[in-house]
PDB file of C-alpha atoms in Angstrom:
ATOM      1  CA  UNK A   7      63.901 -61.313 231.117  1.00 56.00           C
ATOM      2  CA  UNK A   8      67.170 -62.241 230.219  1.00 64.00           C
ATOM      3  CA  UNK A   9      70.150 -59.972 230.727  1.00 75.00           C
ATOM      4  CA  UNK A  10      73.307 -58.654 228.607  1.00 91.00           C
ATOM      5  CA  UNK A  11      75.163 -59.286 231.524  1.00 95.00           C
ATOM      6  CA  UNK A  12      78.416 -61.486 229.898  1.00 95.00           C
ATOM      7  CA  UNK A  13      79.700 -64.112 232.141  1.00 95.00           C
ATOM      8  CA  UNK A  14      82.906 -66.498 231.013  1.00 95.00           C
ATOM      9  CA  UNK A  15      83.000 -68.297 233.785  1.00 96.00           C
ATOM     10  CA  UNK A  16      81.572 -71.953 233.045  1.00 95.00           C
ATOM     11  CA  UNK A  17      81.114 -73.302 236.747  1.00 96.00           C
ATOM     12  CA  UNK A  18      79.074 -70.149 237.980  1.00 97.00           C
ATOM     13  CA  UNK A  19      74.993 -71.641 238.456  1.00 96.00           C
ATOM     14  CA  UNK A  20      74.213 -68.502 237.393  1.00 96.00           C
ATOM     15  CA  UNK A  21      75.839 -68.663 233.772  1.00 96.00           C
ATOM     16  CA  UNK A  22      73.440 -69.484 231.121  1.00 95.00           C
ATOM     17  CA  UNK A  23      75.299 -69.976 227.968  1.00 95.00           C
ATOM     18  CA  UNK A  24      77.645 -67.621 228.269  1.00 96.00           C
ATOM     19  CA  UNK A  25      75.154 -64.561 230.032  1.00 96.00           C
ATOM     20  CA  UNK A  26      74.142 -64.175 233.742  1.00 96.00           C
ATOM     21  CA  UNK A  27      70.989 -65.167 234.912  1.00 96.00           C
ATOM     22  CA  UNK A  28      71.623 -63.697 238.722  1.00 95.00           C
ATOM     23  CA  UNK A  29      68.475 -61.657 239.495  1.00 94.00           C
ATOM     24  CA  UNK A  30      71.087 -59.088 240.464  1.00 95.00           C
ATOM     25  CA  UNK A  31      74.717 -58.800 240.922  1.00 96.00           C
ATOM     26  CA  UNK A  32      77.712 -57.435 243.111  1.00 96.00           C
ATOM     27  CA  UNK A  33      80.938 -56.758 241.955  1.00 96.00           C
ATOM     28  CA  UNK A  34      83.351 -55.859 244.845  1.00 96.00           C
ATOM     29  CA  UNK A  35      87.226 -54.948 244.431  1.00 96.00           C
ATOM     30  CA  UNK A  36      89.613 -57.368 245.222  1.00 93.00           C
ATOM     31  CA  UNK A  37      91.530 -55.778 248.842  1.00 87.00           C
ATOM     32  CA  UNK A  38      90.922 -51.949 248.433  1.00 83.00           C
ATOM     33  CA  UNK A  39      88.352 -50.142 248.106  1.00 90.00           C
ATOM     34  CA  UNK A  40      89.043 -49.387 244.459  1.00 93.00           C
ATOM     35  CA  UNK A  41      90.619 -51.233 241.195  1.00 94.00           C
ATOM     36  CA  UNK A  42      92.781 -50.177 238.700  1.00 93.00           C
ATOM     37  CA  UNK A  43      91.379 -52.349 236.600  1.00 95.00           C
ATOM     38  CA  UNK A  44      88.522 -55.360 236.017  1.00 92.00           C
ATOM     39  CA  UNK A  45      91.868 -57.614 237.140  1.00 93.00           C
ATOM     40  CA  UNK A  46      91.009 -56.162 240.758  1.00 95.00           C
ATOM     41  CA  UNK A  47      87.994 -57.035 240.963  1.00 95.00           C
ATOM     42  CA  UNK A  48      85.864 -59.845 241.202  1.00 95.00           C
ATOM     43  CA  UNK A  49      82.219 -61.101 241.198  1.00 96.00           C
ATOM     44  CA  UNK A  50      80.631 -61.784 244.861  1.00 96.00           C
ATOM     45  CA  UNK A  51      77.369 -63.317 243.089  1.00 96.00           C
ATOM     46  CA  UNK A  52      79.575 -66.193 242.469  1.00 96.00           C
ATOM     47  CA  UNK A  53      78.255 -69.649 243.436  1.00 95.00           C
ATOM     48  CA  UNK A  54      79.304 -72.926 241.742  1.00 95.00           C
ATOM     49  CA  UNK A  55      77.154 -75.069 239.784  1.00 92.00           C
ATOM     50  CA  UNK A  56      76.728 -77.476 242.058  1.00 86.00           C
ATOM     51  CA  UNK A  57      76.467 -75.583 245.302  1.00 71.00           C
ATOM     52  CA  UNK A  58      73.430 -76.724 246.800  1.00 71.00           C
ATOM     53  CA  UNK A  59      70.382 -73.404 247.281  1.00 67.00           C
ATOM     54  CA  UNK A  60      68.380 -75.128 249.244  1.00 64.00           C
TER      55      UNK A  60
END
């Protein structure tokens, strides 16, 4: 099932043409624990495209 789940970032292995395809995610804050805003935070599902899984 695909997701509504928007991700911009073009190197993620989890982007799909412009939408996540992680089976699930986690956002954490970037230093606290709490943002102001989405700019203090960041995604920690993150892996580049050609990061090996295996």
């Amino acid at each position: 099932m695909r997701s509504n789940i928007k991700c911009e970032v073009l190197n993620c292995h989890y982007n799909a043409q412009g939408v996540c395809e992680a089976e699930s995610i986690e956002v954490k804050p970037q230093g606290y624990d709490s943002a102001i805003s989405s700019l203090g935070t960041f995604c920690e599902t993150f892996i580049p495209r050609d990061y090996d899984l295996t």
